Short mmCIF file of C-alpha atoms and ligand atoms in Angstrom, two decimals:
data_model
loop_
_atom_site.label_atom_id
_atom_site.label_comp_id
_atom_site.label_asym_id
_atom_site.label_seq_id
_atom_site.Cartn_x
_atom_site.Cartn_y
_atom_site.Cartn_z
CA MET A 3 -7.80 7.13 -63.39
CA LYS A 4 -10.51 9.14 -62.55
CA ARG A 5 -13.97 7.49 -61.32
CA LYS A 6 -17.93 10.37 -61.48
CA VAL A 7 -20.50 8.72 -60.53
CA GLU A 8 -23.95 10.82 -60.78
CA LYS A 9 -26.66 11.28 -58.31
CA LYS A 10 -30.14 11.07 -59.90
CA ALA A 11 -32.02 13.81 -59.04
CA LYS A 12 -34.80 12.62 -55.87
CA ILE A 13 -36.74 14.39 -53.81
CA ALA A 14 -36.59 15.63 -50.38
CA LEU A 15 -37.93 17.30 -48.18
CA CYS A 16 -36.18 21.55 -47.95
CA ARG A 17 -33.79 21.49 -44.38
CA LEU A 18 -34.07 25.37 -45.15
CA CYS A 19 -37.45 25.63 -44.06
CA HIS A 20 -38.37 22.28 -42.17
CA GLY A 21 -40.94 21.03 -45.16
CA THR A 22 -43.30 24.49 -44.01
CA GLY A 23 -41.74 27.04 -47.62
CA LEU A 24 -41.88 29.97 -44.43
CA LEU A 25 -38.95 31.40 -42.83
CA ARG A 26 -39.16 33.07 -39.71
CA HIS A 27 -37.41 35.75 -38.43
CA LYS A 28 -37.53 38.46 -35.27
CA ASP A 29 -36.45 42.03 -36.20
CA ALA A 30 -35.20 44.20 -33.15
CA ALA A 31 -37.80 45.34 -31.90
CA GLY A 32 -39.20 41.64 -31.99
CA HIS A 33 -41.60 41.23 -34.30
CA GLN A 34 -42.35 38.06 -35.67
CA TYR A 35 -42.71 37.47 -39.44
CA GLU A 36 -42.49 35.00 -41.98
CA ARG A 37 -41.24 34.51 -46.31
CA GLN A 38 -40.66 32.00 -48.28
CA CYS A 39 -37.79 29.56 -47.83
CA PRO A 40 -35.80 30.93 -50.81
CA GLN A 41 -34.69 27.56 -51.37
CA CYS A 42 -37.91 25.63 -51.74
CA GLU A 43 -40.06 28.83 -52.81
CA GLY A 44 -42.36 27.30 -50.95
CA SER A 45 -42.65 24.49 -51.70
CA GLY A 46 -41.33 22.48 -49.16
CA ARG A 47 -39.61 20.05 -51.15
CA VAL A 48 -36.37 20.67 -52.84
CA LYS A 49 -35.05 17.97 -56.11
CA VAL A 50 -31.47 17.41 -55.21
CA SER A 51 -28.69 15.85 -57.05
CA ALA A 52 -25.08 15.02 -56.60
CA VAL A 53 -21.83 14.48 -59.05
CA MET A 54 -18.65 12.89 -57.35
CA GLU A 55 -15.77 12.35 -58.77
CA PHE A 56 -13.43 9.60 -57.48
CA ASP A 57 -9.79 10.34 -58.15
CA ILE A 58 -8.40 6.52 -57.91
CA LYS A 59 -4.46 6.22 -57.89
CA PRO A 60 -1.87 2.87 -57.89
CA TYR A 61 -0.35 2.56 -54.47
CA LYS A 62 2.41 -0.02 -54.52
CA GLY A 63 3.87 0.32 -51.13
ZN1 LIG B 11 -37.92 25.55 -48.10
#
């Protein structure tokens, strides 16, 4: 028997940029630059949703 559990979308802090919306990089010359975080597109927050599927089978010793 398969059971599906859906987690509704919720707002969470973007873990890729830690909520700043920017990713910092250093190039080979040591120059630091920033670019927009691709995961939250610069907002610092993301919507997270999930669908989990459980496969449940009888256990008979
Ligand atoms: Zn981000």
